[in-house]
Amino acid sequence: MAHHGWGGSPPASEAEARQRIVDATARCVDRHGAAKTTLTDVANELGVTRQTVYRHFARVTDIIGEVAAQGAEAFVDRLIAHVQGIADPAEAVVEGMVFCVRTIPAEPRLSLVLQLGDSGALGRGAITADVIGYGARMLRRYPVDWAAAGVGDDDLGGLAEIILRVLTSLLQHPSGPPRGDAELRAFLGRWLAPALRRPAHAGH
């Protein structure tokens, strides 16, 4: 668009344009939430027309999906750093869930990972095959010897799914009165951790 819009500095490449659209959408999500963010909002944020945004993304949900993906990557790095040094699988999973419960609600972009609050923004539920696969890849980064704990690589998808289902429930339907960190650790340690401390079935 010549030098109109884009803050007077047009992107030098398709990749740069897409990333600037994603960054602008993230700012809109921070202000308004995903459900209320529109292509018009994104275009106004960039100082371009809706048609300019359309040339790079067909739907605002596609951009929000990319915001969620990039937010997830940064979040997972923080999560893995938080559980470093915890080799026990049950303790690592419990501590990771406590970290998620405390961190996600305060950051709108992280809420997109599980599509909390603005659940219609991406048009699907949190527990999809793609999300479970992402969760399994995240678990592989934990400082845990899963095989030694009797959890095979094929089991990590099932573990990721149950973690996501419990985590989503804890975030969407918090207990009243809210549990403190110690209470939440004790709760998860009593009801979730035992599944990770059972001996593996023969031949599994």
Coordinates of N, CA and C in Angstrom, one line a residue:
M1 N 0.8 -1.2 0.0 CA 0.0 0.0 0.0 C 0.8 1.3 0.0
A2 N 1.9 1.3 -0.8 CA 2.8 2.5 -0.7 C 3.2 2.7 0.7
H3 N 3.1 4.0 1.2 CA 3.4 4.3 2.6 C 2.2 4.6 3.4
H4 N 1.0 4.3 2.9 CA -0.2 4.5 3.6 C -0.4 3.4 4.6
G5 N -0.8 3.6 5.8 CA -1.0 2.6 6.7 C 0.3 2.0 7.2
W6 N 0.1 0.9 7.9 CA 1.3 0.2 8.5 C 2.2 1.2 9.3
G7 N 1.6 2.2 9.8 CA 2.4 3.2 10.6 C 3.4 3.9 9.7
G8 N 3.2 3.9 8.4 CA 4.1 4.6 7.5 C 5.3 3.8 7.2
S9 N 5.3 2.5 7.6 CA 6.5 1.6 7.4 C 6.0 0.3 6.9
P10 N 5.7 0.1 5.6 CA 5.1 -1.1 5.1 C 6.1 -2.3 5.3
P11 N 5.5 -3.5 5.5 CA 6.3 -4.7 5.7 C 7.2 -5.0 4.5
A12 N 8.3 -5.6 4.7 CA 9.2 -5.9 3.6 C 9.0 -7.2 3.0
S13 N 8.2 -8.1 3.7 CA 7.9 -9.4 3.2 C 6.6 -9.9 3.6
E14 N 6.1 -11.0 3.0 CA 4.8 -11.6 3.4 C 4.9 -12.1 4.9
A15 N 6.1 -12.6 5.2 CA 6.2 -13.2 6.6 C 6.1 -12.0 7.6
E16 N 6.8 -10.9 7.3 CA 6.7 -9.7 8.2 C 5.3 -9.2 8.3
A17 N 4.6 -9.1 7.2 CA 3.2 -8.6 7.2 C 2.3 -9.5 8.1
R18 N 2.5 -10.8 7.9 CA 1.6 -11.8 8.7 C 2.0 -11.6 10.2
Q19 N 3.2 -11.5 10.5 CA 3.6 -11.4 11.9 C 3.1 -10.1 12.5
R20 N 3.1 -9.0 11.8 CA 2.6 -7.7 12.3 C 1.1 -7.8 12.5
I21 N 0.4 -8.5 11.6 CA -1.0 -8.7 11.8 C -1.3 -9.6 13.0
V22 N -0.5 -10.6 13.2 CA -0.7 -11.4 14.4 C -0.4 -10.6 15.7
D23 N 0.6 -9.8 15.7 CA 0.9 -9.0 16.8 C -0.2 -8.0 17.1
A24 N -0.7 -7.4 16.1 CA -1.8 -6.4 16.2 C -3.1 -7.1 16.8
T25 N -3.3 -8.3 16.3 CA -4.5 -9.1 16.8 C -4.3 -9.4 18.3
A26 N -3.1 -9.8 18.7 CA -2.8 -10.1 20.1 C -3.1 -8.9 20.9
R27 N -2.7 -7.7 20.5 CA -3.0 -6.5 21.3 C -4.5 -6.3 21.4
C28 N -5.3 -6.6 20.3 CA -6.7 -6.4 20.3 C -7.3 -7.5 21.3
V29 N -6.8 -8.7 21.3 CA -7.3 -9.7 22.2 C -7.0 -9.3 23.6
D30 N -5.9 -8.7 23.9 CA -5.6 -8.3 25.2 C -6.6 -7.2 25.7
R31 N -7.0 -6.4 24.8 CA -7.9 -5.3 25.2 C -9.4 -5.8 25.2
H32 N -9.8 -6.5 24.2 CA -11.2 -6.8 24.1 C -11.6 -8.3 24.3
G33 N -10.7 -9.2 24.3 CA -11.0 -10.6 24.4 C -11.1 -11.1 23.0
A34 N -11.0 -12.4 22.8 CA -11.0 -13.0 21.4 C -12.4 -12.9 20.8
A35 N -13.4 -13.1 21.6 CA -14.8 -13.2 21.0 C -15.2 -11.8 20.4
K36 N -14.6 -10.7 20.9 CA -15.0 -9.4 20.5 C -14.0 -8.8 19.5
T37 N -13.0 -9.5 19.2 CA -12.0 -9.0 18.3 C -12.4 -9.3 16.8
T38 N -12.4 -8.2 16.0 CA -12.9 -8.4 14.6 C -11.8 -8.0 13.6
L39 N -12.0 -8.3 12.4 CA -11.0 -7.9 11.3 C -10.9 -6.4 11.3
T40 N -12.0 -5.7 11.5 CA -12.0 -4.3 11.5 C -11.1 -3.7 12.6
D41 N -11.2 -4.4 13.8 CA -10.3 -4.0 14.9 C -8.8 -4.1 14.5
V42 N -8.5 -5.3 13.9 CA -7.1 -5.6 13.6 C -6.7 -4.6 12.5
A43 N -7.5 -4.3 11.5 CA -7.1 -3.4 10.4 C -6.9 -2.0 11.0
N44 N -7.8 -1.5 11.9 CA -7.6 -0.2 12.6 C -6.4 -0.1 13.4
E45 N -6.0 -1.2 14.1 CA -4.8 -1.3 14.9 C -3.6 -1.1 14.0
L46 N -3.6 -1.6 12.8 CA -2.5 -1.5 11.9 C -2.5 -0.2 11.0
G47 N -3.7 0.4 10.9 CA -3.9 1.5 10.1 C -3.9 1.1 8.6
V48 N -4.6 -0.1 8.3 CA -4.7 -0.5 7.0 C -6.2 -0.9 6.8
T49 N -6.5 -1.3 5.5 CA -7.9 -1.6 5.2 C -8.1 -3.1 5.6
R50 N -9.4 -3.4 5.7 CA -9.8 -4.9 5.9 C -9.3 -5.7 4.8
Q51 N -9.3 -5.2 3.6 CA -8.8 -5.9 2.4 C -7.4 -6.3 2.5
T52 N -6.6 -5.4 3.1 CA -5.2 -5.7 3.3 C -5.0 -6.9 4.2
V53 N -5.8 -6.9 5.3 CA -5.7 -8.0 6.2 C -6.2 -9.3 5.5
Y54 N -7.2 -9.2 4.8 CA -7.8 -10.4 4.0 C -6.7 -11.0 3.1
R55 N -5.8 -10.2 2.6 CA -4.8 -10.7 1.7 C -3.9 -11.7 2.4
H56 N -3.8 -11.6 3.7 CA -2.9 -12.5 4.4 C -3.6 -13.5 5.3
F57 N -4.8 -13.2 5.7 CA -5.6 -14.2 6.5 C -7.1 -14.1 6.0
A58 N -7.7 -15.3 5.8 CA -9.0 -15.3 5.3 C -10.1 -14.9 6.4
R59 N -9.7 -15.3 7.7 CA -10.7 -15.1 8.8 C -10.0 -14.6 10.0
V60 N -10.7 -13.9 10.8 CA -10.0 -13.4 12.1 C -9.7 -14.6 13.0
T61 N -10.5 -15.7 12.9 CA -10.2 -16.9 13.7 C -8.9 -17.5 13.3
D62 N -8.5 -17.4 12.1 CA -7.2 -17.9 11.7 C -6.1 -17.1 12.3
I63 N -6.3 -15.8 12.4 CA -5.2 -15.0 13.1 C -5.2 -15.3 14.6
I64 N -6.4 -15.4 15.2 CA -6.4 -15.7 16.6 C -5.8 -17.1 16.9
G65 N -6.0 -18.0 16.0 CA -5.4 -19.3 16.2 C -3.9 -19.2 16.2
E66 N -3.3 -18.3 15.3 CA -1.9 -18.1 15.3 C -1.4 -17.4 16.6
V67 N -2.2 -16.5 17.1 CA -1.9 -15.8 18.4 C -1.8 -16.9 19.5
A68 N -2.8 -17.8 19.5 CA -2.8 -18.8 20.5 C -1.6 -19.7 20.4
A69 N -1.3 -20.1 19.1 CA -0.1 -21.0 19.0 C 1.2 -20.3 19.4
Q70 N 1.4 -19.1 19.1 CA 2.6 -18.4 19.5 C 2.6 -18.2 21.0
G71 N 1.4 -17.9 21.6 CA 1.3 -17.7 23.0 C 1.6 -19.0 23.8
A72 N 1.2 -20.1 23.2 CA 1.4 -21.4 23.8 C 2.9 -21.8 23.8
E73 N 3.6 -21.5 22.7 CA 5.0 -21.8 22.7 C 5.8 -21.1 23.8
A74 N 5.5 -19.8 24.0 CA 6.2 -19.0 25.0 C 5.8 -19.5 26.4
F75 N 4.5 -19.9 26.5 CA 4.0 -20.4 27.8 C 4.7 -21.7 28.2
V76 N 4.8 -22.6 27.2 CA 5.4 -23.9 27.5 C 6.8 -23.8 27.9
D77 N 7.6 -22.8 27.3 CA 8.9 -22.6 27.7 C 9.0 -22.2 29.2
R78 N 8.1 -21.4 29.6 CA 8.0 -20.9 31.1 C 7.6 -22.1 31.9
L79 N 6.6 -22.9 31.5 CA 6.2 -24.1 32.2 C 7.3 -25.1 32.4
I80 N 8.1 -25.4 31.4 CA 9.2 -26.3 31.5 C 10.2 -25.8 32.4
A81 N 10.5 -24.5 32.3 CA 11.5 -23.9 33.3 C 11.0 -24.1 34.7
H82 N 9.7 -24.0 34.9 CA 9.2 -24.1 36.3 C 9.3 -25.5 36.9
V83 N 9.2 -26.5 36.0 CA 9.3 -27.9 36.6 C 10.7 -28.5 36.5
Q84 N 11.6 -27.7 36.0 CA 13.0 -28.2 36.0 C 13.4 -28.7 37.3
G85 N 14.1 -29.9 37.3 CA 14.6 -30.4 38.6 C 13.6 -31.4 39.3
I86 N 12.4 -31.5 38.7 CA 11.4 -32.4 39.3 C 11.4 -33.6 38.5
A87 N 12.1 -34.7 38.9 CA 12.2 -35.9 38.2 C 11.0 -36.9 38.4
D88 N 10.3 -36.8 39.5 CA 9.2 -37.7 39.8 C 8.1 -37.3 38.9
P89 N 7.5 -38.3 38.1 CA 6.5 -37.9 37.1 C 5.2 -37.4 37.8
A90 N 4.8 -37.9 38.9 CA 3.6 -37.5 39.5 C 3.7 -36.0 40.0
E91 N 4.9 -35.8 40.7 CA 5.1 -34.5 41.2 C 5.3 -33.4 40.1
A92 N 5.9 -33.8 39.0 CA 6.1 -32.9 37.9 C 4.7 -32.5 37.3
V93 N 3.9 -33.5 37.1 CA 2.5 -33.3 36.5 C 1.7 -32.4 37.4
V94 N 1.7 -32.7 38.7 CA 1.0 -31.9 39.7 C 1.5 -30.5 39.7
E95 N 2.8 -30.3 39.7 CA 3.3 -28.9 39.8 C 3.1 -28.2 38.5
G96 N 3.1 -28.9 37.4 CA 2.8 -28.2 36.1 C 1.4 -27.8 36.1
M97 N 0.4 -28.6 36.6 CA -1.0 -28.2 36.6 C -1.2 -27.0 37.6
V98 N -0.6 -27.0 38.7 CA -0.7 -25.8 39.6 C -0.2 -24.6 38.9
F99 N 0.9 -24.7 38.2 CA 1.4 -23.5 37.5 C 0.4 -23.0 36.5
C100 N -0.2 -24.0 35.7 CA -1.2 -23.6 34.7 C -2.4 -22.9 35.3
V101 N -2.9 -23.5 36.4 CA -4.1 -22.9 37.1 C -3.8 -21.5 37.6
R102 N -2.6 -21.3 38.0 CA -2.3 -19.9 38.6 C -2.0 -18.9 37.5
T103 N -1.5 -19.4 36.3 CA -0.9 -18.5 35.3 C -1.9 -18.2 34.2
I104 N -2.6 -19.1 33.7 CA -3.5 -19.0 32.5 C -4.6 -17.9 32.7
P105 N -5.3 -17.9 33.8 CA -6.4 -16.9 33.9 C -6.0 -15.4 33.9
A106 N -4.8 -15.1 34.2 CA -4.3 -13.8 34.3 C -3.8 -13.3 32.9
E107 N -3.7 -14.1 31.9 CA -3.1 -13.8 30.7 C -4.1 -14.2 29.5
P108 N -4.7 -13.2 28.9 CA -5.7 -13.5 27.9 C -5.2 -14.4 26.7
R109 N -4.0 -14.2 26.3 CA -3.5 -15.0 25.2 C -3.4 -16.5 25.6
L110 N -3.0 -16.7 26.9 CA -2.9 -18.1 27.3 C -4.3 -18.7 27.4
S111 N -5.3 -18.0 27.8 CA -6.6 -18.5 27.8 C -7.0 -19.1 26.5
L112 N -6.5 -18.5 25.4 CA -6.8 -19.0 24.0 C -6.3 -20.5 23.8
V113 N -5.3 -20.9 24.6 CA -4.7 -22.2 24.4 C -5.8 -23.2 24.7
L114 N -6.6 -23.0 25.7 CA -7.6 -23.9 26.1 C -9.0 -23.3 25.7
Q115 N -9.0 -22.2 25.0 CA -10.2 -21.6 24.6 C -11.2 -21.3 25.7
L116 N -10.7 -20.7 26.8 CA -11.5 -20.5 28.0 C -12.2 -19.1 27.8
G117 N -13.4 -19.0 28.4 CA -14.1 -17.8 28.3 C -14.7 -17.5 26.9
D118 N -13.8 -17.1 26.0 CA -14.2 -16.9 24.6 C -14.2 -18.2 23.9
S119 N -15.0 -19.2 24.3 CA -14.9 -20.5 23.8 C -15.4 -20.6 22.4
G120 N -16.2 -19.7 21.9 CA -16.6 -19.8 20.5 C -15.6 -19.1 19.5
A121 N -14.6 -18.5 20.1 CA -13.7 -17.7 19.2 C -13.0 -18.6 18.1
L122 N -12.6 -19.8 18.5 CA -12.0 -20.6 17.5 C -12.9 -21.7 16.9
G123 N -14.1 -21.7 17.4 CA -15.1 -22.6 16.8 C -15.0 -24.0 17.1
R124 N -14.2 -24.4 18.1 CA -14.1 -25.8 18.5 C -13.7 -25.9 19.9
G125 N -13.8 -27.1 20.5 CA -13.5 -27.3 21.9 C -12.0 -27.5 22.1
A126 N -11.6 -27.5 23.3 CA -10.2 -27.6 23.6 C -9.6 -28.9 23.4
I127 N -10.4 -30.0 23.6 CA -9.8 -31.4 23.5 C -9.9 -32.0 22.1
T128 N -9.1 -31.5 21.3 CA -9.0 -32.0 19.9 C -7.7 -32.9 19.8
A129 N -7.7 -33.6 18.7 CA -6.5 -34.5 18.4 C -5.2 -33.6 18.4
D130 N -5.3 -32.4 17.7 CA -4.2 -31.5 17.6 C -3.7 -31.0 19.0
V131 N -4.7 -30.7 19.8 CA -4.3 -30.2 21.1 C -3.7 -31.3 22.0
I132 N -4.3 -32.5 21.9 CA -3.7 -33.6 22.6 C -2.3 -33.9 22.2
G133 N -2.1 -33.9 20.9 CA -0.8 -34.1 20.3 C 0.2 -33.1 20.8
Y134 N -0.2 -31.8 20.9 CA 0.6 -30.7 21.4 C 1.0 -31.0 22.9
G135 N 0.0 -31.4 23.6 CA 0.2 -31.7 25.0 C 1.2 -32.9 25.2
A136 N 1.1 -33.9 24.4 CA 2.0 -35.0 24.5 C 3.5 -34.5 24.2
R137 N 3.6 -33.7 23.2 CA 5.0 -33.1 22.9 C 5.5 -32.3 24.0
M138 N 4.6 -31.6 24.7 CA 5.0 -30.8 25.9 C 5.5 -31.7 27.0
L139 N 4.8 -32.8 27.2 CA 5.2 -33.8 28.3 C 6.5 -34.4 28.0
R140 N 6.8 -34.6 26.7 CA 8.2 -35.1 26.4 C 9.3 -34.2 26.8
R141 N 9.0 -32.9 27.0 CA 10.0 -32.0 27.4 C 10.2 -31.9 28.9
Y142 N 9.3 -32.6 29.6 CA 9.4 -32.6 31.1 C 10.7 -33.3 31.5
P143 N 11.3 -32.9 32.6 CA 12.5 -33.6 33.1 C 12.3 -34.9 33.7
V144 N 11.5 -35.7 33.0 CA 11.1 -37.0 33.6 C 11.5 -38.1 32.7
D145 N 11.9 -39.3 33.2 CA 12.1 -40.5 32.4 C 10.8 -41.2 32.4
W146 N 10.0 -41.0 31.4 CA 8.7 -41.6 31.4 C 8.7 -43.1 31.3
A147 N 9.7 -43.6 30.5 CA 9.7 -45.0 30.3 C 10.1 -45.7 31.6
A148 N 11.0 -45.1 32.4 CA 11.4 -45.7 33.7 C 10.2 -45.7 34.6
A149 N 9.3 -44.7 34.4 CA 8.1 -44.6 35.3 C 7.0 -45.5 34.8
G150 N 7.2 -46.3 33.7 CA 6.2 -47.2 33.2 C 5.2 -46.5 32.3
V151 N 5.5 -45.3 31.8 CA 4.7 -44.6 30.9 C 5.3 -44.6 29.5
G152 N 4.8 -45.4 28.6 CA 5.4 -45.5 27.3 C 5.1 -44.2 26.5
D153 N 5.8 -44.1 25.4 CA 5.6 -42.9 24.5 C 4.2 -42.9 24.0
D154 N 3.6 -44.1 23.7 CA 2.2 -44.1 23.2 C 1.2 -43.7 24.3
D155 N 1.6 -43.8 25.5 CA 0.7 -43.4 26.6 C 0.6 -41.9 26.8
L156 N 1.6 -41.1 26.3 CA 1.6 -39.7 26.6 C 0.4 -39.0 26.0
G157 N -0.2 -39.5 24.9 CA -1.4 -38.8 24.4 C -2.5 -39.0 25.4
G158 N -2.7 -40.2 26.0 CA -3.7 -40.4 27.0 C -3.5 -39.5 28.2
L159 N -2.2 -39.5 28.7 CA -1.9 -38.6 29.8 C -2.2 -37.2 29.5
A160 N -1.8 -36.7 28.4 CA -2.1 -35.3 28.0 C -3.6 -35.0 28.0
E161 N -4.4 -36.0 27.5 CA -5.8 -35.7 27.4 C -6.4 -35.6 28.8
I162 N -6.0 -36.5 29.7 CA -6.6 -36.4 31.0 C -6.2 -35.1 31.8
I163 N -4.9 -34.7 31.6 CA -4.5 -33.5 32.1 C -5.3 -32.3 31.6
L164 N -5.5 -32.3 30.3 CA -6.2 -31.2 29.7 C -7.6 -31.1 30.2
R165 N -8.3 -32.3 30.3 CA -9.7 -32.4 30.8 C -9.8 -31.9 32.2
V166 N -8.9 -32.3 33.0 CA -8.9 -31.9 34.4 C -8.5 -30.4 34.5
L167 N -7.5 -30.0 33.8 CA -7.1 -28.6 33.8 C -8.2 -27.6 33.3
T168 N -8.9 -28.0 32.2 CA -9.9 -27.2 31.7 C -11.1 -27.1 32.7
S169 N -11.4 -28.2 33.4 CA -12.5 -28.1 34.4 C -12.1 -27.2 35.6
L170 N -10.8 -27.3 36.0 CA -10.3 -26.5 37.1 C -10.4 -25.0 36.8
L171 N -10.1 -24.7 35.5 CA -10.1 -23.3 35.1 C -11.5 -22.8 34.9
Q172 N -12.3 -23.6 34.3 CA -13.7 -23.1 33.9 C -14.6 -23.1 35.1
H173 N -14.4 -24.1 36.1 CA -15.2 -24.2 37.2 C -14.4 -24.3 38.5
P174 N -13.8 -23.2 38.9 CA -13.0 -23.2 40.1 C -13.8 -23.5 41.3
S175 N -13.2 -24.1 42.3 CA -13.9 -24.4 43.5 C -14.2 -23.2 44.4
G176 N -15.1 -23.3 45.2 CA -15.4 -22.2 46.1 C -15.5 -22.7 47.5
P177 N -14.7 -22.1 48.4 CA -13.8 -21.0 48.2 C -12.6 -21.5 47.4
P178 N -11.8 -20.6 46.7 CA -10.7 -21.1 45.9 C -9.6 -21.8 46.7
R179 N -9.0 -22.8 46.2 CA -7.9 -23.5 46.8 C -6.6 -22.7 46.7
G180 N -5.8 -22.6 47.7 CA -4.5 -22.1 47.6 C -3.6 -23.1 46.9
D181 N -2.4 -22.7 46.7 CA -1.5 -23.6 46.0 C -1.2 -24.9 46.7
A182 N -1.0 -24.8 48.0 CA -0.8 -26.0 48.8 C -2.0 -27.0 48.8
E183 N -3.2 -26.4 48.9 CA -4.4 -27.2 48.9 C -4.6 -27.8 47.5
L184 N -4.3 -27.1 46.4 CA -4.5 -27.6 45.1 C -3.4 -28.8 44.9
R185 N -2.2 -28.6 45.3 CA -1.2 -29.7 45.2 C -1.7 -30.9 46.0
A186 N -2.2 -30.7 47.2 CA -2.7 -31.9 47.9 C -3.9 -32.6 47.2
F187 N -4.8 -31.8 46.7 CA -5.9 -32.3 46.0 C -5.5 -33.2 44.8
L188 N -4.6 -32.6 43.9 CA -4.2 -33.3 42.7 C -3.3 -34.5 43.1
G189 N -2.5 -34.3 44.2 CA -1.6 -35.4 44.7 C -2.4 -36.6 45.2
R190 N -3.6 -36.3 45.7 CA -4.4 -37.4 46.2 C -5.2 -38.1 45.1
W191 N -5.7 -37.4 44.1 CA -6.6 -38.0 43.2 C -6.0 -38.2 41.8
L192 N -5.0 -37.5 41.4 CA -4.4 -37.6 40.1 C -3.0 -38.4 40.2
A193 N -2.2 -38.0 41.1 CA -0.8 -38.5 41.2 C -0.8 -40.1 41.3
P194 N -1.7 -40.7 42.0 CA -1.6 -42.2 42.1 C -1.6 -42.9 40.8
A195 N -2.3 -42.3 39.8 CA -2.3 -43.0 38.4 C -0.9 -43.0 37.8
L196 N 0.0 -42.1 38.3 CA 1.3 -42.1 37.7 C 2.3 -42.8 38.6
R197 N 1.8 -43.4 39.7 CA 2.7 -44.2 40.5 C 2.4 -45.7 40.5
R198 N 1.4 -46.1 39.7 CA 1.1 -47.5 39.6 C 2.1 -48.2 38.7
P199 N 2.4 -49.4 39.0 CA 3.3 -50.2 38.1 C 2.6 -50.3 36.8
A200 N 3.4 -50.3 35.7 CA 2.9 -50.5 34.4 C 2.4 -51.9 34.3
H201 N 1.3 -52.1 33.5 CA 0.8 -53.5 33.3 C 1.8 -54.3 32.5
A202 N 1.8 -55.5 32.7 CA 2.7 -56.4 32.0 C 2.5 -56.3 30.5
G203 N 3.6 -56.1 29.8 CA 3.5 -56.1 28.3 C 3.0 -54.8 27.8
H204 N 2.7 -53.8 28.7 CA 2.2 -52.5 28.2 C 3.3 -51.5 28.0

